[in-house]
PDB file of C-alpha atoms in Angstrom:
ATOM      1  CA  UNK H   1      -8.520 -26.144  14.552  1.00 71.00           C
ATOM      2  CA  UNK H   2      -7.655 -22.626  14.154  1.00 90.00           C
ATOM      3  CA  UNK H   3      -5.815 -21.365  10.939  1.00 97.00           C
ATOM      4  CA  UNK H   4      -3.324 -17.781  11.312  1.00 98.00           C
ATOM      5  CA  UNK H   5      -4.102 -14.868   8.958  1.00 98.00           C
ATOM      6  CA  UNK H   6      -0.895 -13.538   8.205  1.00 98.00           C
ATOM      7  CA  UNK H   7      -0.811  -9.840   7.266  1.00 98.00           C
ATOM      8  CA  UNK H   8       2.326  -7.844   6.329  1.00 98.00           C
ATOM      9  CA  UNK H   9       2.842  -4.242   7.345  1.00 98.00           C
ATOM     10  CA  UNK H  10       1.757  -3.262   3.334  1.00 98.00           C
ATOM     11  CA  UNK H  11      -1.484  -5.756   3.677  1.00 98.00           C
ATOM     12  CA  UNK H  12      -3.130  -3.149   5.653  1.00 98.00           C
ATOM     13  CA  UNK H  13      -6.677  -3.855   3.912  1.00 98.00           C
ATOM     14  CA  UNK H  14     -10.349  -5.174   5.276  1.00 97.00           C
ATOM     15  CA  UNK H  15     -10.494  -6.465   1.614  1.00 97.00           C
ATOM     16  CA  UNK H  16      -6.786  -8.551   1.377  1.00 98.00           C
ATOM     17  CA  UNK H  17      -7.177 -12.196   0.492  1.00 98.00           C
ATOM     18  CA  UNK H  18      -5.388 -13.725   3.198  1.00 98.00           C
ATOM     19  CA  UNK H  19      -9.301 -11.941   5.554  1.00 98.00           C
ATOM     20  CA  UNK H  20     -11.666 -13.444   2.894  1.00 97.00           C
ATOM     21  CA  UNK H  21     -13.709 -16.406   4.718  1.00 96.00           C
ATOM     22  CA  UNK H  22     -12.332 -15.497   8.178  1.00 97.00           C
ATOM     23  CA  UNK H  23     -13.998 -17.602  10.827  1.00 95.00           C
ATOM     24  CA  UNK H  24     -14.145 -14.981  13.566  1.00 93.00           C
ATOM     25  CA  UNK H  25     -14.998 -17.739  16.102  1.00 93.00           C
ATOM     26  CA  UNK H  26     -11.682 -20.034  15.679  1.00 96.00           C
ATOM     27  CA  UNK H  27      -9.120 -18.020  13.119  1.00 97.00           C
ATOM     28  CA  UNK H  28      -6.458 -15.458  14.586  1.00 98.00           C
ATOM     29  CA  UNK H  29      -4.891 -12.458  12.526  1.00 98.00           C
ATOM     30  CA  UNK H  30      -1.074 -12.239  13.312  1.00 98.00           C
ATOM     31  CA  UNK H  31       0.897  -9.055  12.642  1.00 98.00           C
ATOM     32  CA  UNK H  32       4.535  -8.186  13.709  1.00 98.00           C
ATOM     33  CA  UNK H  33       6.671  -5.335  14.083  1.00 98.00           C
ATOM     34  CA  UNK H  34       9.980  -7.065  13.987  1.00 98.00           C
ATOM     35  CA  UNK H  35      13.531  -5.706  13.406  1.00 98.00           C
ATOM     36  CA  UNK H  36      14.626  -7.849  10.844  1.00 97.00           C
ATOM     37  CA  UNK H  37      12.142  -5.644   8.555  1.00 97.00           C
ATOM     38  CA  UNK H  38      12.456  -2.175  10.095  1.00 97.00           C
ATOM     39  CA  UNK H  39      16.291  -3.378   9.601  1.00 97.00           C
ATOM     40  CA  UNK H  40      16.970  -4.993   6.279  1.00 95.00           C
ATOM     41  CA  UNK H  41      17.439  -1.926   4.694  1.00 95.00           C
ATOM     42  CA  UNK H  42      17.535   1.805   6.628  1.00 95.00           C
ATOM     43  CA  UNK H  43      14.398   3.126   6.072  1.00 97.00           C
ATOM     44  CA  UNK H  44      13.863   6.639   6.475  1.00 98.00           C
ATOM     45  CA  UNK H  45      11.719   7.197  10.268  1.00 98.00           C
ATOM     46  CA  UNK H  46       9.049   8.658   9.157  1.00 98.00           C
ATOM     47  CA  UNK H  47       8.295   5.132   7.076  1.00 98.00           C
ATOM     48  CA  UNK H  48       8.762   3.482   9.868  1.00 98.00           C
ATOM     49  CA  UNK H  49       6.467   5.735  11.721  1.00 98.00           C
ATOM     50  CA  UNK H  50       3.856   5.378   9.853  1.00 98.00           C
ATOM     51  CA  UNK H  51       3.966   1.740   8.795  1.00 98.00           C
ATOM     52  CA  UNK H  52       4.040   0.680  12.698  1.00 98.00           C
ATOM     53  CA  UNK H  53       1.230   3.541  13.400  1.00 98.00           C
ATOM     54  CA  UNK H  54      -0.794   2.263  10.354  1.00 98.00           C
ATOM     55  CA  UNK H  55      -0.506  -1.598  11.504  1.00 98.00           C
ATOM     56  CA  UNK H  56      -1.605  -0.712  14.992  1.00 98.00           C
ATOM     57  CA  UNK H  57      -4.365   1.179  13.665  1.00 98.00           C
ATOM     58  CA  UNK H  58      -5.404  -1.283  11.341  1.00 98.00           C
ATOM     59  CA  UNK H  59      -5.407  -4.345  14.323  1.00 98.00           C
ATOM     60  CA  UNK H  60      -7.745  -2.194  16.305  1.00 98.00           C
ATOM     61  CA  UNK H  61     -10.155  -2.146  13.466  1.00 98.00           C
ATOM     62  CA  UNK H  62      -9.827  -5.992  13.572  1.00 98.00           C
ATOM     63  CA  UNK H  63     -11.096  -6.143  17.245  1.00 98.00           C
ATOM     64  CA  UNK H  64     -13.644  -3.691  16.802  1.00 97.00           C
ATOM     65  CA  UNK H  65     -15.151  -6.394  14.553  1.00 97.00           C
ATOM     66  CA  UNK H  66     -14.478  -8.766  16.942  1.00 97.00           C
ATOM     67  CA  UNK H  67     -11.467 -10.649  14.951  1.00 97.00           C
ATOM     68  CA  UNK H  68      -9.236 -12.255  17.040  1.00 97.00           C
ATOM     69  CA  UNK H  69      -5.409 -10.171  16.652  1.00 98.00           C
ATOM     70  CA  UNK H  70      -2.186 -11.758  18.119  1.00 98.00           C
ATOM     71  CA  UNK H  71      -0.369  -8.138  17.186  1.00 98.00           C
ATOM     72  CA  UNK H  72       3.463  -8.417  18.600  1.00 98.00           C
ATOM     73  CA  UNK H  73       4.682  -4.404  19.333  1.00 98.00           C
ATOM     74  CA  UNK H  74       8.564  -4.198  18.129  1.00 98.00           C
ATOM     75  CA  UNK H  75       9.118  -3.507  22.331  1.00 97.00           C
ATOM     76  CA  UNK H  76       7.833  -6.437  23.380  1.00 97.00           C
ATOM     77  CA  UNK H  77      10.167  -8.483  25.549  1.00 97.00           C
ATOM     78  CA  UNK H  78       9.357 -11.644  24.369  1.00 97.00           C
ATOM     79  CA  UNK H  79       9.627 -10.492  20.834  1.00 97.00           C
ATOM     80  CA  UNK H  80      11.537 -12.840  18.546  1.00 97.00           C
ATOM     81  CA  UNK H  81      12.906 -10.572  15.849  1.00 97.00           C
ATOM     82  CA  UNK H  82      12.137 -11.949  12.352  1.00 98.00           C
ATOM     83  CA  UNK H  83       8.618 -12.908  10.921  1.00 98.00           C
ATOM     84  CA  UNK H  84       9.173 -16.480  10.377  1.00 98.00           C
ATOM     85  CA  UNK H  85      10.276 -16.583  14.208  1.00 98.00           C
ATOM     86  CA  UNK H  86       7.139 -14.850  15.459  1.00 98.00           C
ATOM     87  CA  UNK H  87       5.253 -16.965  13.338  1.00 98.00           C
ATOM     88  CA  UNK H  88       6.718 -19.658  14.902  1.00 97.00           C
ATOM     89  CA  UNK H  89       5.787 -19.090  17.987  1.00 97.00           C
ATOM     90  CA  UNK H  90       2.446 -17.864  17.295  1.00 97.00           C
ATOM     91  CA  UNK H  91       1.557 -21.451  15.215  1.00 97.00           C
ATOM     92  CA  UNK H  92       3.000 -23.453  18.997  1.00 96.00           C
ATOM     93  CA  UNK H  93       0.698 -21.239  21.386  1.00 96.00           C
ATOM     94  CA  UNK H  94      -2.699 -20.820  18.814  1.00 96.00           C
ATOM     95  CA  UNK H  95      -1.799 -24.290  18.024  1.00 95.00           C
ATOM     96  CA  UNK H  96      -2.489 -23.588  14.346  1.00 96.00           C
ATOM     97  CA  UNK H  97      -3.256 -26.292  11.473  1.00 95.00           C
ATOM     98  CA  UNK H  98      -3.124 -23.327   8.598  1.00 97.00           C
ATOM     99  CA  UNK H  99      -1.094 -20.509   7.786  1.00 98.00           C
ATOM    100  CA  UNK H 100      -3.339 -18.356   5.271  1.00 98.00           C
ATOM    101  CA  UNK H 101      -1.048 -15.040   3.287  1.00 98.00           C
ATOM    102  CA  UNK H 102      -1.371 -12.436   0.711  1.00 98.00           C
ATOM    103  CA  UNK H 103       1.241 -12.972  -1.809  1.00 98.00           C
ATOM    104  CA  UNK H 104       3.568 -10.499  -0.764  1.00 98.00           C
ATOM    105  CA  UNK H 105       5.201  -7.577  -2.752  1.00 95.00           C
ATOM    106  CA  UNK H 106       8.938  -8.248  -2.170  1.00 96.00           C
ATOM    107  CA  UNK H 107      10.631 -11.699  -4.004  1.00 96.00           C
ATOM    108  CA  UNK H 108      12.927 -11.731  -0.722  1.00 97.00           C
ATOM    109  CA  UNK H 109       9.763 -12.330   1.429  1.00 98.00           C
ATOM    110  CA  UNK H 110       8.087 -14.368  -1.362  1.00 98.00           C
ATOM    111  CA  UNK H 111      11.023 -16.955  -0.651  1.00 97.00           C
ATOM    112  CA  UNK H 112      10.397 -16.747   2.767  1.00 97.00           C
ATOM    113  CA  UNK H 113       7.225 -18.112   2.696  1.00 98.00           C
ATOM    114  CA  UNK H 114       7.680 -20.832   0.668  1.00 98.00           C
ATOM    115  CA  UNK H 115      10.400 -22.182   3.251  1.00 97.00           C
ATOM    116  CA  UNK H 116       7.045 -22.083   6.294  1.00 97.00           C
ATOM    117  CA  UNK H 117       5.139 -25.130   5.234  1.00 97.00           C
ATOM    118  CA  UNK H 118       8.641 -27.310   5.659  1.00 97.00           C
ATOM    119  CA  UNK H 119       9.849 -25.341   8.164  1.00 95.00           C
ATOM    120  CA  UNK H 120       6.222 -25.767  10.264  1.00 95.00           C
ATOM    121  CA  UNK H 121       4.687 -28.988   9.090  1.00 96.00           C
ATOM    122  CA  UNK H 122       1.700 -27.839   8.172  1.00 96.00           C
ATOM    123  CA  UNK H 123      -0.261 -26.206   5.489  1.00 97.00           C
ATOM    124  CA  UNK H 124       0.719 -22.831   3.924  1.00 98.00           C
ATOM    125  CA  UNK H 125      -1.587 -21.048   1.752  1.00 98.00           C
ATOM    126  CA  UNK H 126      -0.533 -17.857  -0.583  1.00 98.00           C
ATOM    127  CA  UNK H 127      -3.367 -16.442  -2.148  1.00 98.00           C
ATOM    128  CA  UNK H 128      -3.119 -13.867  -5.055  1.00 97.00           C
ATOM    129  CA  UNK H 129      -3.065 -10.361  -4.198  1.00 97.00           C
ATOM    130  CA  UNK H 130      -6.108  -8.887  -6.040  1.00 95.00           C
ATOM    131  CA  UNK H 131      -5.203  -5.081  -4.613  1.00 96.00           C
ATOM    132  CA  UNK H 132      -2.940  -5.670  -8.391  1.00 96.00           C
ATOM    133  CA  UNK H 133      -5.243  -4.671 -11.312  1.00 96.00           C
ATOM    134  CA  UNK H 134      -3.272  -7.646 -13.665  1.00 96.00           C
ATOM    135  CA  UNK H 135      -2.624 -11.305 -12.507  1.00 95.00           C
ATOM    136  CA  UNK H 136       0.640 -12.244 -13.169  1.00 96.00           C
ATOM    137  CA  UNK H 137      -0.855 -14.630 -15.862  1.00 96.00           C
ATOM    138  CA  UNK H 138      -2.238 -11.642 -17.869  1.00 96.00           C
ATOM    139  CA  UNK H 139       0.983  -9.825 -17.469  1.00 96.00           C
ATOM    140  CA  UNK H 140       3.319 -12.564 -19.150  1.00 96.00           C
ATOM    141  CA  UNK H 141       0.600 -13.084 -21.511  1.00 96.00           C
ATOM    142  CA  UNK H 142       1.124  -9.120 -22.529  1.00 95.00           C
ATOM    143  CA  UNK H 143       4.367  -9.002 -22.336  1.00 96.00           C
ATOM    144  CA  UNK H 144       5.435 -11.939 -24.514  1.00 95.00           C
ATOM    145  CA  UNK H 145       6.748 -12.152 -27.194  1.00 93.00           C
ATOM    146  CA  UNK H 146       7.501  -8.248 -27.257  1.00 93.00           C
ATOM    147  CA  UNK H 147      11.149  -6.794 -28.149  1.00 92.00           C
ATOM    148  CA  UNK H 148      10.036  -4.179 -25.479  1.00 94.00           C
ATOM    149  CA  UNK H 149       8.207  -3.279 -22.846  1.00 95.00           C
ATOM    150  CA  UNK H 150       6.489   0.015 -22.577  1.00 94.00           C
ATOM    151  CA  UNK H 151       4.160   0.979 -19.858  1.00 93.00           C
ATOM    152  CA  UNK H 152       2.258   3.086 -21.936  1.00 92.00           C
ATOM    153  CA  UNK H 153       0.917   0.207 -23.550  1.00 94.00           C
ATOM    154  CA  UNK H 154       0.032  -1.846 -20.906  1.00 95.00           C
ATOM    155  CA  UNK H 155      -1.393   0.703 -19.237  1.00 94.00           C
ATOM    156  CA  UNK H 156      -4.003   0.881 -21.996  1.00 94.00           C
ATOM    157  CA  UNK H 157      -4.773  -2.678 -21.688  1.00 94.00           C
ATOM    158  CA  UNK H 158      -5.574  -2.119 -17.975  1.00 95.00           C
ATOM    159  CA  UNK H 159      -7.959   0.852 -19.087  1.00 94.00           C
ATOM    160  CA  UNK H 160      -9.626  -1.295 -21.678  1.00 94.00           C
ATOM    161  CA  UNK H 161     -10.024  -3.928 -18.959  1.00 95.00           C
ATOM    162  CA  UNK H 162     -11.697  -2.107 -16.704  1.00 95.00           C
ATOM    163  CA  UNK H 163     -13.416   0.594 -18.501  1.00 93.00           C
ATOM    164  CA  UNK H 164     -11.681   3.766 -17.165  1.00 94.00           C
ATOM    165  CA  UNK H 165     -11.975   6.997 -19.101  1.00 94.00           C
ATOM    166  CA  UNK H 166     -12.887   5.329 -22.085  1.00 93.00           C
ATOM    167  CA  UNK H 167     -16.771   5.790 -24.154  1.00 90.00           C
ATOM    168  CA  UNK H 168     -18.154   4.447 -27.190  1.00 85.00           C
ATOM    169  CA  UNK H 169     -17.396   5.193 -30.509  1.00 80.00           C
ATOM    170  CA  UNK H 170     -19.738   6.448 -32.335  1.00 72.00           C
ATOM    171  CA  UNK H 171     -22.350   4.209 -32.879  1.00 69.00           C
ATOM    172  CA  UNK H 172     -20.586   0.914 -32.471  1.00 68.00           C
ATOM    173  CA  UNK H 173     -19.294  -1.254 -29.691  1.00 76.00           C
ATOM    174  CA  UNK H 174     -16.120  -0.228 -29.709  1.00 83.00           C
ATOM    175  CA  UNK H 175     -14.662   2.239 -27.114  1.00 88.00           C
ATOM    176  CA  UNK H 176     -12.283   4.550 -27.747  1.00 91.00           C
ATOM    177  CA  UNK H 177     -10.280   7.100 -24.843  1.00 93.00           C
ATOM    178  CA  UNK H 178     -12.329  10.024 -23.982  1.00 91.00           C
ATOM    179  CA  UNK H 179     -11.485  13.235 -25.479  1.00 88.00           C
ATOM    180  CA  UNK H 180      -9.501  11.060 -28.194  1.00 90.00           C
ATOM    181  CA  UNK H 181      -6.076  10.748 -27.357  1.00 90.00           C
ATOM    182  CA  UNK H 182      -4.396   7.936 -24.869  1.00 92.00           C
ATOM    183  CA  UNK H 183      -1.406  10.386 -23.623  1.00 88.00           C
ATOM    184  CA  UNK H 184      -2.121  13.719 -23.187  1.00 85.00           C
ATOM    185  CA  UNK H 185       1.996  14.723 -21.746  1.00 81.00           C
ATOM    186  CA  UNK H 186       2.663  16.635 -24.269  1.00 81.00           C
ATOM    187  CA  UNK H 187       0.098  19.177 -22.993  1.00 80.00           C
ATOM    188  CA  UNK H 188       1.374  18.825 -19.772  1.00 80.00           C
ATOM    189  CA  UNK H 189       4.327  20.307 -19.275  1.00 80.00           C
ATOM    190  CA  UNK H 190       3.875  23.672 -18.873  1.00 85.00           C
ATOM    191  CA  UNK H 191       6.038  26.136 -16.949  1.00 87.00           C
ATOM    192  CA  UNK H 192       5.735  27.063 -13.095  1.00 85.00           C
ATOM    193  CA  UNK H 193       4.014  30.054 -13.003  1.00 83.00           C
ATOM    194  CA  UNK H 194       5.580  32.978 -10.828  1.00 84.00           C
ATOM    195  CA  UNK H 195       4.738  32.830  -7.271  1.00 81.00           C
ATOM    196  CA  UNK H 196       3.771  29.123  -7.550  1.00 81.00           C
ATOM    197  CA  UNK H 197       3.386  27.560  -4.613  1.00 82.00           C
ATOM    198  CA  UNK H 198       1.683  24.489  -2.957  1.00 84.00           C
ATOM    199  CA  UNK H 199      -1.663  24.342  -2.311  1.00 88.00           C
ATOM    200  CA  UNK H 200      -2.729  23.639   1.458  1.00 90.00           C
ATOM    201  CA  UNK H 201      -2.360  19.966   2.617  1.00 91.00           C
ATOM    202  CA  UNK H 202      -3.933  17.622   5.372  1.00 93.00           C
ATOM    203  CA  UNK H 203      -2.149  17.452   8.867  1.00 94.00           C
ATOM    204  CA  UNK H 204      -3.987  14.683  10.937  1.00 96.00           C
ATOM    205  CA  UNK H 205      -4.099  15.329  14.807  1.00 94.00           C
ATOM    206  CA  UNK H 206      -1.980  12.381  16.288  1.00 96.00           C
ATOM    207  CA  UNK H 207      -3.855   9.653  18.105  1.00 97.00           C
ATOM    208  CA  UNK H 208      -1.871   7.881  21.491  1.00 98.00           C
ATOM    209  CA  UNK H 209      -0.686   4.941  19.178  1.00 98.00           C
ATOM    210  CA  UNK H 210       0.474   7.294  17.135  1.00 98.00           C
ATOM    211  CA  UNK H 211       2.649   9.044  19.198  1.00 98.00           C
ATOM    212  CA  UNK H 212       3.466   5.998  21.195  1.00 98.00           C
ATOM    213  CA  UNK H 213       5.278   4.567  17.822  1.00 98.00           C
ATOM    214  CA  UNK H 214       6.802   7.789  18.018  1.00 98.00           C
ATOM    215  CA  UNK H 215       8.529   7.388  20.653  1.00 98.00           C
ATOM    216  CA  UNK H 216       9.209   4.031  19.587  1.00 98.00           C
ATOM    217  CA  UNK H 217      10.832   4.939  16.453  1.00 98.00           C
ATOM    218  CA  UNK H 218      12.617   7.870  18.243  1.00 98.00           C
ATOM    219  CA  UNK H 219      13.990   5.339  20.848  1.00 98.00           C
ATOM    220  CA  UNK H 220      15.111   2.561  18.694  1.00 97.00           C
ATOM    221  CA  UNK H 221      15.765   4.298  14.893  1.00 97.00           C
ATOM    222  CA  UNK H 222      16.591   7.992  15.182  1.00 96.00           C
ATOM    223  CA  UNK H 223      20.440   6.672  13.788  1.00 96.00           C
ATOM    224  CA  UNK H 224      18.386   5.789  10.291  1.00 97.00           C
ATOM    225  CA  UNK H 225      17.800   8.824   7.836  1.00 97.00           C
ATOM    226  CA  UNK H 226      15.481  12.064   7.950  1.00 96.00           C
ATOM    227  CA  UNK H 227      13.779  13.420  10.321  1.00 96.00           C
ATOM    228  CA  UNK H 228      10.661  11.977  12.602  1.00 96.00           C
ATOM    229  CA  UNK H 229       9.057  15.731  12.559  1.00 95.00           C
ATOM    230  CA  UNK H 230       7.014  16.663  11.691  1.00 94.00           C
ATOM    231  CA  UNK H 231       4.399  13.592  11.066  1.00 96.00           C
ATOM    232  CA  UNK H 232       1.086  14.467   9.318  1.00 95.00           C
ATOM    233  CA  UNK H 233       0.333  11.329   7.429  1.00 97.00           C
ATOM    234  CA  UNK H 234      -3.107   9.572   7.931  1.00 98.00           C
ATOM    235  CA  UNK H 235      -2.399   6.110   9.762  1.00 98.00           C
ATOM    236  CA  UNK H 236      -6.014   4.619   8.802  1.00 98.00           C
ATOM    237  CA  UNK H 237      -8.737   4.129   6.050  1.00 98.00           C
ATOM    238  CA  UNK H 238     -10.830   6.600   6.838  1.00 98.00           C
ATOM    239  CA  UNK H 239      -7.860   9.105   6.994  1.00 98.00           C
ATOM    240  CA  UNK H 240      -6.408   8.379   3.859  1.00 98.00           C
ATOM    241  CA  UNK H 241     -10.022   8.445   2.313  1.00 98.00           C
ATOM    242  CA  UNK H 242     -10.158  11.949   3.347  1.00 97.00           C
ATOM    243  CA  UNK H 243      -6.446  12.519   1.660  1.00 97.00           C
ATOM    244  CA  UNK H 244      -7.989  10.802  -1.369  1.00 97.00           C
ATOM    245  CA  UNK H 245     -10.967  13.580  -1.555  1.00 96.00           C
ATOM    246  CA  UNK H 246      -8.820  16.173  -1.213  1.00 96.00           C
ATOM    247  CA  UNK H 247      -6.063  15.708  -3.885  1.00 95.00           C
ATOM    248  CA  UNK H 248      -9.137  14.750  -6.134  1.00 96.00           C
ATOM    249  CA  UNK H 249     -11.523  17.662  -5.138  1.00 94.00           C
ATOM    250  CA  UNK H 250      -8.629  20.277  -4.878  1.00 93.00           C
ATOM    251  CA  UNK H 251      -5.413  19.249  -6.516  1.00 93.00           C
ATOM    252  CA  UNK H 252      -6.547  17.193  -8.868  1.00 93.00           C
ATOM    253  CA  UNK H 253      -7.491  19.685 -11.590  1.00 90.00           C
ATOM    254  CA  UNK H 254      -4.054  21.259 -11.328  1.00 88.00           C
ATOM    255  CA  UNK H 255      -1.778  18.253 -11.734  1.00 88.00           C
ATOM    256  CA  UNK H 256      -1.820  17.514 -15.089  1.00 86.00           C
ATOM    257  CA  UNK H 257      -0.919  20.834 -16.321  1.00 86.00           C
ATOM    258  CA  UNK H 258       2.140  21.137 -14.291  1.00 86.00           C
ATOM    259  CA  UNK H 259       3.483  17.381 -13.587  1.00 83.00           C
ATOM    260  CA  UNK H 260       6.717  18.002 -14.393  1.00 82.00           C
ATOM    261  CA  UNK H 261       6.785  21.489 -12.914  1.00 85.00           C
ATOM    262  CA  UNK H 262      10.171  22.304 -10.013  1.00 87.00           C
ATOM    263  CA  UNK H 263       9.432  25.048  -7.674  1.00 88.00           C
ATOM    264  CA  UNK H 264      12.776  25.382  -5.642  1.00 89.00           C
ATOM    265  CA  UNK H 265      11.449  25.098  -1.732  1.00 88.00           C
ATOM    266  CA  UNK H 266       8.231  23.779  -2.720  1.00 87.00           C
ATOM    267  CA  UNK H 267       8.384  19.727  -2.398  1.00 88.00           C
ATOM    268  CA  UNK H 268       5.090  19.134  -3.094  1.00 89.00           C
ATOM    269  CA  UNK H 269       3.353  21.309  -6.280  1.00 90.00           C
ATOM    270  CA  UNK H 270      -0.062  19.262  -6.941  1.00 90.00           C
ATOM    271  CA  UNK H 271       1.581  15.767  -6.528  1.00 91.00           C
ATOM    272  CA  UNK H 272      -0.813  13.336  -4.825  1.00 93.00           C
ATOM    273  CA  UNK H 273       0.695  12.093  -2.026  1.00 94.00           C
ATOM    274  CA  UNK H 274      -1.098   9.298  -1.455  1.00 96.00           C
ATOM    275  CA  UNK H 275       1.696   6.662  -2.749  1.00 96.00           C
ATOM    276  CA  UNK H 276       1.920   5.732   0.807  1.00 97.00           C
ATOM    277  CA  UNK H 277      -1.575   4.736   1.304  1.00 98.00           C
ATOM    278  CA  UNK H 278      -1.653   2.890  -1.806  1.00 98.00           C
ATOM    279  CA  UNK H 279       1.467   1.170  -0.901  1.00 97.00           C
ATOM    280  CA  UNK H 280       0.248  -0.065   2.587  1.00 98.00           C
ATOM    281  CA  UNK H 281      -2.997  -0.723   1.339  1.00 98.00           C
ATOM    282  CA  UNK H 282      -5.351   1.855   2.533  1.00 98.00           C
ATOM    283  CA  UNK H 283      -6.099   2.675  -0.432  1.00 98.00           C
ATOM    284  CA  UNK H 284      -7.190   0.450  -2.967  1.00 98.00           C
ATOM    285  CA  UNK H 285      -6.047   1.261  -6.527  1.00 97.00           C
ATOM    286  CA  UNK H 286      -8.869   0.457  -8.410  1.00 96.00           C
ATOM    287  CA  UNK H 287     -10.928   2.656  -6.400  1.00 96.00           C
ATOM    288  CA  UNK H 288      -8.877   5.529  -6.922  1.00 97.00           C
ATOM    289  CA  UNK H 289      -8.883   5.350 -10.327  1.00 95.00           C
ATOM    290  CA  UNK H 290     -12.875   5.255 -10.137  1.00 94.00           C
ATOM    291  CA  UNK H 291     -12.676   7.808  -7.633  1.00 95.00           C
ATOM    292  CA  UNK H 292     -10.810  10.410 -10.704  1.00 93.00           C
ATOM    293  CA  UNK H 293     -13.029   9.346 -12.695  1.00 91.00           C
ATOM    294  CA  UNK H 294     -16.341  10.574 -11.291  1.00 85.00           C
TER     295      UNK H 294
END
């Protein structure tokens, strides 16, 4: 019997646990565009925007590798609202015996899907999101015990684990932070220079889903904050790859010097922007850490 693959609007990865062992054959991927998300909070409409655009990007990726999708647009008619209702109804038609999801990022959804095995009747599995570079295990294990908690600190555990910018000392085995130092902030805080302004970013020609969610998101949220244009965010992988080579290739160099730097019309300086990506999982953090590194 077929099991549902469950993936939330920030799962948006080929790599997510909730894909691994996909049987192509019987298993179906579910993803929802439901108020009761776009809702809970008023999110600004370009998030919107580009969470809906990125999800319906990501879905046709799916089928292109011949995964079965059940993807429910927030316009459908039939559309139930809430992601426990959709799944609902998705488990009755597909006739599901597994629901198989990511741990999600938010404790309100967390609780959520803890109440679908009852609810349903049949097995719910919530696999560990390994997009995080620390398991929850090796977090409490750091952080106990300690009067405080300073990033800084576990930040350099998460180097040591995984080897970045760090070389061996000396002769021994030991590694130690290349160039010497852990935190370099103190040298990098300089001044705006006059005249500073931002260097040239990506604007990605919009594809028909995206400007269909635009419209969407027009239609349905232009009452929530900000403005809808203009929208020049990549919506898939291969987009936000090419964001990623950019801020590295161009930007990169630049940033540490002035991080902390306020230009007054200039909203951008050599900031990343590729939070987003990272966020919805387009980007992969690991990778971008390995990507600085090179």
């Amino acid at each position: 019997m077929p099991s549902i693959r469950f993936i939330l609007a920030d799962q948006l990865s080929s790599s997510i646990s909730s894909l691994d062992g996909i049987d192509a054959k019987s298993d179906s991927v579910l993803i929802c565009e439901v108020m009761e998300e776009a809702t809970y909070v008023k999110h600004h409409q370009k998030k919107i925007a580009f969470l809906f655009s990125a999800m319906r990007h990501f879905a046709q990726m799916l089928r292109e590798k011949d995964i079965s999708v059940r993807y429910i647009k927030l316009d459908d008619p039939e559309n139930q609202g809430s992601l426990t209702a959709e799944l609902q109804r998705a488990a009755s038609i597909l006739n599901a015996d597994k629901i198989i999801v990511t741990e999600p990022g938010e404790y309100r959804v967390l609780e959520m899907i803890k109440s679908w095995q009852k609810m349903l009747g049949i097995p719910v599995k919530i696999l560990p999101d390994s997009r995080f570079l620390a398991t929850h295990t090796e977090f409490a294990a750091w952080a106990k015990n300690k009067k405080q908690l300073r990033m800084e600190f576990f930040y350099r555990e998460m180097r040591k684990k995984y080897k970045i910018l760090l070389e061996a000392e000396g002769t021994s085995h030991l590694l130690k932070p290349v160039g010497g130092e852990w935190n370099y902030d103190k040298e990098n805080r300089k001044p705006p220079k006059a005249g500073m302004v931002s260097p040239k970013r990506i604007s990605h020609q919009k594809s028909a889903i995206t400007q269909e969610v635009l419209n969407l998101v027009h239609s349905r949220f232009s009452h929530h904050f900000g403005r809808l244009e203009p929208f020049h965010y990549a919506v898939t992988r291969e987009q936000a790859m090419i964001e990623l080579d950019h801020f590295i290739d161009t930007i990169l160099p630049h940033f540490g010097d002035y991080q902390d730097a306020m230009v007054a019309g200039e909203p951008y300086l050599y900031h990343s922007l590729i939070s987003s990506y990272l966020n919805a999982g387009l980007l992969l953090p690991l990778e971008v850490c390995q990507r600085a590194e090179a």
